[in-house]
Coordinates of C-alpha atoms and ligand atoms in Angstrom, one line a residue:
M1 CA 5.2 -32.9 22.8
K2 CA 2.1 -29.9 23.1
S3 CA 3.0 -27.1 19.7
P4 CA 3.6 -23.6 20.5
S5 CA 0.7 -21.3 20.4
I6 CA 0.0 -18.5 18.8
I7 CA -2.3 -15.7 18.8
I8 CA -2.2 -13.0 15.9
I9 CA -3.7 -9.6 15.7
G10 CA -5.6 -8.5 13.1
A11 CA -6.2 -10.4 10.0
G12 CA -4.8 -7.9 7.7
I13 CA -2.5 -9.4 4.0
G14 CA 0.6 -9.5 7.0
G15 CA -1.6 -11.5 9.8
I16 CA -2.9 -13.8 7.2
T17 CA 0.0 -15.1 5.7
A18 CA 2.0 -14.8 8.6
A19 CA -1.1 -16.8 10.0
A20 CA -0.7 -20.1 6.8
H21 CA 3.5 -19.9 7.0
L22 CA 3.1 -20.5 11.4
A23 CA 0.2 -22.7 11.0
R24 CA 2.1 -25.3 7.9
R25 CA 4.8 -24.6 10.1
G26 CA 3.2 -26.8 12.4
L27 CA 1.8 -23.9 14.7
H28 CA -1.7 -23.9 16.8
V29 CA -2.3 -20.3 15.0
T30 CA -5.2 -18.3 16.4
V31 CA -6.0 -15.0 14.8
V32 CA -8.2 -12.1 16.0
E33 CA -9.8 -9.6 14.5
K34 CA -11.6 -6.2 15.0
N35 CA -13.7 -6.7 12.2
T36 CA -16.4 -9.2 10.8
H37 CA -13.8 -10.4 8.3
P38 CA -10.7 -10.7 7.6
G39 CA -7.7 -7.9 5.0
G40 CA -7.9 -5.3 6.6
R41 CA -7.3 -2.2 4.3
C42 CA -7.0 -4.7 1.1
D43 CA -11.4 -4.4 2.4
S44 CA -14.4 -4.2 0.1
F45 CA -17.8 -4.2 -0.3
T46 CA -20.4 -4.7 -2.7
R47 CA -23.8 -3.1 -3.2
A48 CA -27.1 -2.6 -5.2
G49 CA -24.9 -5.1 -7.4
H50 CA -21.9 -2.9 -7.4
R51 CA -18.8 -4.4 -6.5
F52 CA -15.9 -2.2 -4.8
D53 CA -12.5 -2.8 -3.4
T54 CA -11.6 -0.3 -0.6
G55 CA -7.8 -0.3 -0.7
P56 CA -5.9 -1.4 -3.2
T57 CA -6.8 -1.6 -6.7
L58 CA -3.8 -2.4 -8.2
F59 CA -1.4 -5.9 -8.4
V60 CA 1.9 -4.7 -8.2
M61 CA 5.1 -6.6 -8.1
P62 CA 4.2 -9.9 -9.2
L63 CA 7.0 -11.1 -8.9
L64 CA 7.1 -10.5 -5.2
Y65 CA 4.0 -12.0 -5.5
E66 CA 4.9 -14.9 -7.0
A67 CA 7.4 -15.6 -4.5
E68 CA 5.7 -15.3 -1.5
Y69 CA 2.8 -17.4 -2.6
A70 CA 5.5 -20.1 -3.7
A71 CA 7.0 -19.8 0.2
L72 CA 3.5 -21.2 1.0
G73 CA 3.6 -24.2 -1.3
V74 CA 1.8 -22.3 -3.7
S75 CA 3.6 -22.3 -7.7
G76 CA 3.5 -19.3 -9.4
E77 CA 1.4 -20.4 -12.8
A78 CA -0.6 -22.0 -9.5
M79 CA -1.4 -17.9 -8.3
H80 CA -1.6 -17.1 -12.0
E81 CA -4.9 -19.2 -11.8
M82 CA -6.4 -19.3 -8.2
L83 CA -6.2 -15.4 -9.1
G84 CA -7.5 -15.8 -12.6
L85 CA -4.9 -12.5 -13.4
Q86 CA -4.8 -10.4 -16.2
R87 CA -2.7 -7.9 -17.3
V88 CA -3.8 -4.8 -17.8
D89 CA -2.2 -2.5 -20.6
P90 CA -1.8 0.5 -20.8
T91 CA -1.2 0.7 -16.8
Y92 CA -2.8 4.3 -16.8
H93 CA -3.9 7.0 -18.5
L94 CA -2.8 10.0 -17.4
I95 CA -4.2 13.2 -17.9
F96 CA -2.8 16.8 -17.6
D97 CA -4.5 19.8 -16.9
D98 CA -5.0 21.0 -19.8
G99 CA -6.8 18.0 -21.0
S100 CA -3.7 16.3 -23.0
G101 CA -2.6 12.9 -22.2
L102 CA -0.5 9.3 -22.3
E103 CA -1.0 6.1 -22.0
L104 CA 1.5 3.9 -19.8
T105 CA 2.3 0.7 -21.4
S106 CA 4.6 -2.5 -22.4
D107 CA 4.6 -1.8 -26.3
M108 CA 7.3 0.5 -26.9
K109 CA 7.0 1.9 -30.4
V110 CA 3.8 3.3 -28.5
M111 CA 5.3 4.8 -26.0
R112 CA 8.3 6.0 -28.3
D113 CA 5.8 7.5 -30.6
Q114 CA 3.2 9.4 -27.7
L115 CA 7.0 10.3 -25.4
E116 CA 8.8 11.4 -28.8
S117 CA 5.6 14.6 -29.5
I118 CA 6.5 15.6 -25.8
E119 CA 9.6 15.4 -25.7
Q120 CA 11.8 15.7 -28.3
G121 CA 14.8 12.8 -27.1
S122 CA 13.3 12.0 -24.4
F123 CA 12.4 7.9 -25.5
N124 CA 16.0 7.3 -25.3
G125 CA 16.0 9.7 -20.9
F126 CA 12.5 6.8 -20.5
L127 CA 14.9 3.8 -22.0
R128 CA 17.8 5.1 -19.2
Y129 CA 15.6 5.5 -16.7
M130 CA 13.8 2.2 -17.1
Q131 CA 17.2 1.0 -17.0
E132 CA 18.4 2.9 -14.3
G133 CA 14.8 1.6 -12.1
Q134 CA 15.4 -1.8 -13.1
H135 CA 18.4 -1.8 -11.6
H136 CA 16.7 -0.3 -8.5
Y137 CA 14.6 -2.5 -8.2
N138 CA 17.0 -5.7 -8.4
V139 CA 19.7 -4.6 -6.1
S140 CA 16.0 -3.5 -3.6
M141 CA 14.7 -6.9 -3.7
E142 CA 17.8 -8.8 -2.2
R143 CA 19.8 -6.8 -0.2
L144 CA 17.4 -3.9 1.3
V145 CA 13.5 -5.9 0.8
N146 CA 14.0 -9.9 1.2
R147 CA 15.9 -9.2 4.5
G148 CA 15.5 -8.6 7.9
F149 CA 17.6 -6.7 9.8
R150 CA 18.2 -8.3 13.3
T151 CA 21.3 -6.2 14.2
A152 CA 22.1 -3.5 12.7
S153 CA 25.6 -4.7 11.6
E154 CA 23.8 -6.0 9.5
F155 CA 22.6 -3.0 8.0
F156 CA 26.0 -1.1 8.3
S157 CA 28.0 -3.4 7.2
L158 CA 30.8 -3.1 4.7
G159 CA 29.4 -4.6 2.0
N160 CA 25.8 -2.9 2.3
L161 CA 28.3 0.7 1.4
P162 CA 28.1 0.3 -2.1
L163 CA 24.1 0.6 -1.9
L164 CA 25.2 4.5 -1.2
Y165 CA 25.2 5.5 -4.5
Q166 CA 24.0 1.7 -6.5
I167 CA 20.6 2.9 -6.0
K168 CA 20.1 6.5 -5.3
P169 CA 19.3 6.4 -1.5
L170 CA 20.4 9.7 -0.7
K171 CA 19.1 11.4 -3.7
K172 CA 15.4 13.4 -3.7
H173 CA 13.6 11.3 -6.8
Y174 CA 12.3 14.3 -8.3
S175 CA 15.4 15.9 -9.1
N176 CA 17.0 12.5 -10.4
M177 CA 14.3 12.7 -13.3
R178 CA 16.3 16.2 -14.5
A179 CA 19.2 13.1 -16.2
Y180 CA 16.1 11.9 -17.7
F181 CA 13.9 14.3 -18.9
K182 CA 13.3 18.0 -19.4
Q183 CA 9.3 18.4 -19.4
P184 CA 8.6 18.5 -16.2
R185 CA 4.8 16.4 -17.1
L186 CA 7.6 14.0 -17.5
K187 CA 9.3 14.1 -14.7
T188 CA 5.7 13.7 -13.1
A189 CA 4.3 10.7 -15.1
F190 CA 7.4 8.6 -13.4
T191 CA 7.2 10.0 -10.0
F192 CA 3.5 9.8 -8.9
Q193 CA 3.6 6.4 -7.5
D194 CA 5.5 7.6 -4.3
V195 CA 1.7 8.2 -3.1
Y196 CA 2.1 4.8 -3.5
M197 CA 4.4 4.8 -1.0
G198 CA 2.2 7.4 1.3
L199 CA 5.2 10.1 -0.3
S200 CA 5.8 13.4 -1.6
P201 CA 8.4 12.9 -4.9
F202 CA 10.4 15.6 -3.3
E203 CA 11.1 14.0 -0.5
A204 CA 11.0 10.2 -1.8
S205 CA 14.6 8.6 -2.5
A206 CA 15.5 8.1 -6.0
T207 CA 15.2 4.6 -5.3
F208 CA 11.6 4.5 -5.8
S209 CA 12.1 4.6 -9.4
M210 CA 12.0 0.7 -9.5
M211 CA 7.9 1.1 -9.1
P212 CA 7.4 2.7 -12.5
Y213 CA 10.2 0.6 -14.1
T214 CA 8.1 -2.9 -12.5
E215 CA 4.8 -1.7 -13.5
I216 CA 6.1 -1.2 -16.9
A217 CA 8.2 -4.1 -16.9
H218 CA 6.5 -6.4 -14.9
G219 CA 3.6 -5.4 -15.6
V220 CA 0.6 -4.2 -13.1
W221 CA -2.1 -6.9 -12.8
Y222 CA -6.1 -7.4 -12.5
P223 CA -7.2 -10.3 -10.2
R224 CA -10.4 -11.8 -11.4
G225 CA -13.8 -10.0 -9.4
G226 CA -11.3 -7.4 -7.5
M227 CA -8.6 -7.1 -4.9
Y228 CA -10.4 -9.1 -2.6
A229 CA -9.5 -12.5 -4.3
V230 CA -6.2 -12.2 -3.1
V231 CA -7.4 -12.4 0.6
D232 CA -10.0 -15.2 -0.6
A233 CA -6.9 -17.1 -1.7
L234 CA -4.4 -16.2 1.7
M235 CA -7.5 -16.9 3.9
S236 CA -7.6 -20.1 1.9
I237 CA -4.4 -21.3 2.4
A238 CA -3.9 -20.6 5.7
R239 CA -7.2 -22.0 7.0
K240 CA -6.1 -25.4 5.0
A241 CA -2.9 -25.4 7.2
G242 CA -5.0 -25.3 9.9
A243 CA -5.5 -21.8 11.2
E244 CA -8.1 -20.5 12.8
F245 CA -10.0 -16.9 13.2
L246 CA -12.6 -15.5 15.2
F247 CA -13.6 -12.0 13.8
S248 CA -16.2 -9.8 14.8
T249 CA -13.2 -10.2 18.2
T250 CA -11.6 -6.6 19.4
V251 CA -7.8 -7.0 21.6
E252 CA -8.7 -4.1 24.1
R253 CA -5.3 -4.7 25.6
I254 CA -1.6 -7.1 25.3
E255 CA -0.8 -8.2 29.1
V256 CA 2.8 -8.3 29.6
G257 CA 5.2 -9.3 32.3
H258 CA 8.8 -8.3 32.7
S259 CA 10.5 -9.5 29.1
Q260 CA 7.2 -11.2 28.0
A261 CA 4.1 -11.0 26.6
R262 CA 1.4 -13.6 28.4
A263 CA -2.3 -13.2 26.8
V264 CA -5.0 -10.6 25.1
V265 CA -7.4 -9.0 26.7
L266 CA -10.3 -9.1 24.7
E267 CA -13.1 -6.0 25.0
D268 CA -15.5 -8.7 26.0
G269 CA -12.8 -9.7 28.8
R270 CA -11.6 -12.9 27.9
R271 CA -8.7 -13.1 28.4
L272 CA -5.9 -15.7 25.8
E273 CA -3.0 -16.6 26.6
A274 CA -0.1 -17.9 23.9
D275 CA 3.4 -18.7 24.1
S276 CA 4.0 -16.2 21.5
I277 CA 2.0 -12.8 19.7
L278 CA 2.6 -11.6 16.8
A279 CA 1.1 -8.1 16.2
N280 CA -0.9 -7.1 12.4
A281 CA -2.4 -4.1 13.6
D282 CA -1.3 -1.0 12.8
L283 CA 2.3 -0.8 14.8
P284 CA 2.3 2.6 16.4
Y285 CA -1.2 2.1 17.2
V286 CA -0.9 -1.6 19.4
Y287 CA 1.8 1.0 20.5
K288 CA 0.1 3.8 22.2
E289 CA -3.0 1.5 23.0
L290 CA -2.6 -2.6 23.5
L291 CA 0.8 -1.7 26.0
P292 CA 1.8 -0.6 28.8
D293 CA 2.8 3.1 28.6
D294 CA 6.2 2.9 28.5
G295 CA 7.5 5.9 26.3
R296 CA 7.9 5.1 22.7
A297 CA 4.6 5.1 21.4
Q298 CA 4.7 9.4 22.2
Q299 CA 9.0 8.6 20.2
L300 CA 6.5 6.3 17.1
T301 CA 3.4 9.4 17.0
R302 CA 6.2 12.2 16.6
K303 CA 7.6 10.7 13.6
Q304 CA 6.6 10.9 9.7
F305 CA 3.6 9.9 8.2
S306 CA 2.5 8.8 4.7
C307 CA -0.5 10.7 3.7
S308 CA -4.1 10.0 3.7
V309 CA -6.7 9.6 1.2
I310 CA -10.2 10.8 1.1
S311 CA -12.3 7.5 -1.4
F312 CA -16.1 8.0 -2.9
F313 CA -17.0 5.2 -3.7
W314 CA -19.6 5.6 -6.0
G315 CA -22.7 3.4 -7.9
V316 CA -23.7 4.7 -10.6
D317 CA -26.8 4.1 -13.7
K318 CA -25.3 4.9 -16.7
R319 CA -21.8 2.9 -18.2
Y320 CA -19.2 6.0 -18.7
E321 CA -17.2 4.1 -21.8
K322 CA -14.1 6.6 -21.6
L323 CA -13.3 6.4 -17.9
S324 CA -10.1 3.2 -18.4
P325 CA -9.4 1.1 -15.1
H326 CA -7.0 3.3 -13.8
M327 CA -6.9 7.3 -14.9
L328 CA -4.7 9.4 -12.9
F329 CA -5.3 13.1 -13.0
L330 CA -1.9 14.8 -12.7
A331 CA -1.8 19.1 -12.0
D332 CA 0.9 20.9 -13.4
D333 CA 1.9 22.5 -9.6
Y334 CA 2.9 19.2 -7.8
R335 CA 5.8 20.4 -6.2
E336 CA 3.0 22.8 -4.1
N337 CA 0.1 19.9 -3.9
F338 CA 2.7 17.6 -2.6
K339 CA 3.1 20.8 0.0
S340 CA -0.5 21.2 1.0
I341 CA -0.7 17.3 2.0
M342 CA 2.7 16.8 3.5
D343 CA 3.5 20.2 5.2
D344 CA 0.3 21.9 5.7
L345 CA -2.0 18.5 5.9
T346 CA -4.3 19.4 3.6
I347 CA -6.3 19.4 0.1
P348 CA -4.8 21.1 -2.6
E349 CA -6.8 23.3 -4.5
N350 CA -6.0 21.2 -7.3
P351 CA -5.3 18.5 -6.2
S352 CA -3.6 14.9 -8.4
L353 CA -6.2 12.4 -8.5
Y354 CA -7.1 8.6 -9.7
V355 CA -10.3 7.3 -10.6
H356 CA -10.9 3.8 -11.2
A357 CA -13.5 1.8 -13.2
P358 CA -13.0 -1.5 -12.8
A359 CA -16.3 -2.8 -15.2
R360 CA -13.3 -1.7 -17.6
L361 CA -12.0 -5.0 -16.6
D362 CA -14.0 -7.2 -14.9
P363 CA -17.3 -6.4 -16.3
S364 CA -19.4 -8.4 -12.9
M365 CA -18.2 -5.5 -11.6
A366 CA -21.3 -3.3 -11.7
P367 CA -25.0 -4.3 -13.1
R368 CA -25.4 -4.8 -17.3
N369 CA -25.1 -0.4 -18.4
E370 CA -24.1 0.3 -15.3
D371 CA -21.0 1.8 -13.8
T372 CA -18.5 0.8 -10.6
L373 CA -16.7 4.3 -10.0
T374 CA -13.7 4.8 -7.4
A375 CA -12.3 8.0 -7.3
I376 CA -9.4 8.8 -4.8
V377 CA -8.0 12.5 -3.8
P378 CA -5.5 11.8 -1.4
V379 CA -4.8 14.5 1.5
G380 CA -2.7 14.7 4.4
H381 CA -3.8 12.9 7.5
M382 CA -4.7 13.6 11.2
S383 CA -4.0 16.2 12.4
D384 CA -2.4 16.0 15.7
N385 CA -4.8 19.1 16.6
G386 CA -8.5 17.6 15.6
E387 CA -7.8 21.2 13.5
Q388 CA -9.1 20.3 10.0
D389 CA -12.7 19.9 9.3
G390 CA -13.5 16.3 8.0
S391 CA -16.6 17.6 5.8
A392 CA -14.8 20.3 4.0
L393 CA -12.1 18.5 2.7
R394 CA -14.7 15.7 1.4
D395 CA -16.7 18.5 -0.5
Q396 CA -13.5 19.9 -2.2
A397 CA -12.0 16.9 -2.4
R398 CA -15.1 15.2 -4.7
Q399 CA -15.8 18.9 -6.0
S400 CA -12.1 18.6 -7.7
V401 CA -13.1 14.8 -9.4
F402 CA -16.4 16.1 -11.0
R403 CA -14.0 18.9 -12.3
R404 CA -11.5 17.1 -13.4
L405 CA -13.9 14.3 -15.3
A406 CA -15.3 17.2 -16.5
T407 CA -12.6 18.1 -18.9
L408 CA -13.1 14.5 -20.4
G409 CA -16.7 15.7 -21.5
I410 CA -18.2 14.1 -18.0
T411 CA -20.6 16.4 -17.3
D412 CA -23.0 14.6 -15.8
L413 CA -21.9 12.3 -13.7
E414 CA -23.4 13.8 -10.0
E415 CA -26.8 12.8 -11.7
H416 CA -26.5 9.5 -12.2
I417 CA -25.0 9.0 -9.4
K418 CA -27.3 6.2 -7.4
F419 CA -25.2 6.0 -4.7
E420 CA -22.0 7.1 -2.2
V421 CA -20.2 5.6 0.2
C422 CA -16.7 8.0 1.3
Y423 CA -13.8 7.2 3.2
T424 CA -12.4 10.2 4.9
P425 CA -9.0 10.2 7.4
Q426 CA -11.0 9.2 10.3
S427 CA -12.9 6.4 8.2
W428 CA -9.0 4.7 7.8
Q429 CA -8.6 5.5 11.2
K430 CA -12.1 3.8 12.2
H431 CA -12.2 1.1 10.2
Y432 CA -8.7 -0.3 10.7
N433 CA -7.2 1.6 13.9
L434 CA -5.0 2.6 11.5
M435 CA -2.6 5.7 13.7
K436 CA -3.8 9.6 12.9
G437 CA -5.7 7.5 9.2
S438 CA -2.6 7.1 7.8
T439 CA -3.5 5.2 5.1
H440 CA 0.1 3.6 4.7
G441 CA 1.4 3.8 7.9
L442 CA 4.9 5.3 9.0
S443 CA 6.0 7.1 5.9
H444 CA 9.0 5.6 3.9
N445 CA 11.6 8.2 4.6
L446 CA 15.0 7.1 4.6
F447 CA 15.5 7.6 8.0
Q448 CA 12.4 4.9 8.2
L449 CA 13.3 2.7 6.0
G450 CA 15.7 -1.1 6.8
Y451 CA 17.4 -1.3 10.5
F452 CA 16.1 2.7 11.5
R453 CA 12.2 1.1 10.4
P454 CA 10.7 -0.6 13.6
H455 CA 11.8 -3.9 13.6
N456 CA 9.7 -7.3 13.9
R457 CA 10.3 -8.4 17.8
H458 CA 10.1 -5.9 20.4
P459 CA 13.4 -5.0 22.5
V460 CA 11.3 -6.5 25.9
Y461 CA 9.3 -8.4 25.4
H462 CA 10.9 -10.6 23.4
N463 CA 7.6 -13.1 22.5
L464 CA 6.0 -9.9 20.9
Y465 CA 6.4 -9.5 17.7
F466 CA 5.1 -7.5 14.6
V467 CA 4.1 -7.7 11.2
G468 CA 2.6 -5.4 8.4
A469 CA 3.4 -2.1 7.1
S470 CA 4.3 -0.4 9.5
T471 CA 7.1 -2.2 10.0
H472 CA 9.7 -3.7 7.6
P473 CA 9.7 -3.3 4.7
G474 CA 7.1 -1.6 4.5
T475 CA 3.5 -0.6 2.9
G476 CA 1.6 -2.6 -0.1
M477 CA 0.3 -5.6 0.1
P478 CA 2.9 -8.0 -1.6
T479 CA 5.3 -6.3 0.9
A480 CA 3.3 -7.4 3.3
M481 CA 3.6 -10.1 2.4
V482 CA 7.2 -10.3 2.8
S483 CA 7.2 -8.6 6.5
A484 CA 4.7 -11.9 7.2
R485 CA 7.5 -14.5 6.7
L486 CA 10.8 -12.4 7.6
A487 CA 8.5 -12.1 11.2
A488 CA 7.4 -16.1 10.1
R489 CA 10.9 -16.6 10.8
R490 CA 11.8 -15.2 13.2
I491 CA 9.2 -16.7 15.7
M492 CA 9.9 -20.1 14.2
D493 CA 14.0 -19.1 14.9
D494 CA 13.0 -17.7 18.9
L495 CA 11.1 -21.2 18.6
G496 CA 14.0 -23.3 17.7
I497 CA 11.5 -24.6 14.5
K498 CA 14.2 -25.3 11.6
E499 CA 12.8 -24.2 8.4
Ligands
FAD501 C1 -6.6 3.9 0.3 C2 -5.6 2.6 -0.2 C3 -5.5 1.8 -1.4 C4 -4.4 1.2 -1.0 N1 -3.9 1.2 -3.1 C5 -2.1 -0.2 -2.7 C6 -2.4 -0.9 -3.8 O1 -3.0 -0.5 -5.2 N2 -1.5 -1.7 -4.3 C7 -0.8 -2.4 -2.6 O2 -0.2 -3.2 -3.1 N3 -1.0 -1.6 -1.5 C8 -2.2 -0.5 -1.5 N4 -2.1 -0.5 -1.1 C9 -1.4 -0.6 1.5 C10 -2.0 -2.1 1.2 O3 -3.4 -1.8 1.1 C11 -2.1 -2.6 2.8 O4 0.0 -2.0 2.6 C12 -1.7 -3.5 3.5 O5 -2.8 -4.0 2.6 C13 -1.1 -3.4 4.5 O6 -1.7 -4.7 5.3 P1 -0.9 -4.9 6.6 O7 -0.9 -6.5 7.4 O8 -0.8 -3.9 7.0 O9 -2.1 -4.9 8.1 P2 -3.6 -4.3 8.2 O10 -4.8 -4.1 6.5 O11 -3.4 -3.1 8.4 O12 -4.6 -5.1 8.8 C14 -4.3 -4.8 10.1 C15 -5.6 -5.6 11.0 O13 -5.6 -5.3 12.1 C16 -7.3 -5.6 12.0 N5 -7.1 -4.7 13.9 C17 -6.6 -3.2 14.2 N6 -6.7 -3.5 15.6 C18 -7.3 -4.5 16.1 C19 -7.6 -5.1 17.7 N7 -7.0 -3.7 18.3 N8 -8.4 -6.0 18.1 C20 -8.4 -7.2 16.6 N9 -7.8 -6.4 15.1 C21 -7.1 -5.7 15.0 C22 -7.7 -4.5 11.7 O14 -9.0 -4.8 11.6 C23 -7.2 -4.7 10.1 O15 -7.8 -6.1 9.9 C24 -3.8 0.8 -0.2 C25 -4.1 1.7 0.6 C26 -4.9 1.8 0.5 C27 -6.0 2.4 2.3

């Protein structure tokens, strides 16, 4: 009997992982990717011996990666070996406005000394906060992240009711910090991770304390050669399983019938038919650009989107040993920062920002005696009326980075930059078709999570599926892998293929 065929639109983490699952189950899988290479947002480039990860730089939630690799037949041990993972500890160096710092580390003695010097009694608050984070992590993984919600009753069940107090979804993350710390800087130090979901801690639910917990308890890791190693590893699993990849091939539209998707039509006019279609391209973009207009795209556009970022990639002719791998410059006017980004869709006057120096972890990321630096400044996503002045925002972001580095005594960076590549919200949109240039897709507020998040199967076309950041469970590399496993499971169930 002929094996069922599937076309996957997009070779992001979700698309490649789904390709691997489905090919391993005997489906005929073709992945169609508009770019010249796989990875989507987990992208990289090399110039003059400088290697840059342009998207993710943090390998977090290692237990989730281990489980997802295991589901692809690769043990946790083999995964660590395959990716050449090293633990990054201290995970972050935080720098506040007055130049004082805090290193986040799993060394509890170092944490105690630092925290107590900032606020007496705060180490005890920290330990209690970690306990809450652990609880939120365990419950969320089991009850929310690792489950697909195909029907409303699976989500709104009596069994799920205790989640309302167990993981504090209705409480705001920042205000929840009152129970643990008095010092605003400590509240900042353990909530900034919400930006990874494209959220403000003043809007995010307290459930997200699971992020600082997993970073300290399970670690932040770094693959040999950078994050793109994850893409290479997944590609090798998918190809070995028999999945085929077509690069530099853009899908122009999905051809649909009454209740079925029939084919994808490519930009060059070719038409590829398959039994099923799985879209990994950003879900709101797929509804708006690839499917016939039935009103759903407009509904999605009105939903809340996560913020964007302006990223600078600098090849530098000098090594800045002062810079550690992951540095966060956190602004005291934290609340105002998020207001500017989320409400005004702009850049704060004194933005919190992130600087990454990968050569501290892997010297091969930069030529000898030189440095490879990335700076990321969160910014509002593109507005619908296109009023933002992109080049003004870019210049403002660049100057903010230089100003922040000067607080560390680094005042000569501009003179040592050999080349600069900059990604703005417009670049994110252009490179990966991300609606509004939003780097994390649909936001992760309470009413856009779980059953409320767009489902992994189209409500009308029953052989059209979705995978990736804007569907369940949400943004992040390991979560894209979870999304792929859940989508693949649904496809196989619909095709009657047993586990
Ligand atoms: C700046 C930044 C920093 C991040 N940092 C982290 C981090 O540190 N850790 C972490 O875990 N996560 C991080 N993330 C999030 C993570 O990168 C994403 O959540 C994840 O990679 C999304 O994968 P995805 O499966 O949704 O696919 P995507 O990455 O969205 O890939 C979709 C693919 O579809 C392709 N495509 C789109 N339209 C078409 C079309 N018409 N035809 C053919 N192909 C098409 C695109 O080119 C793309 O390759 C970061 C993201 C960004 C942008």
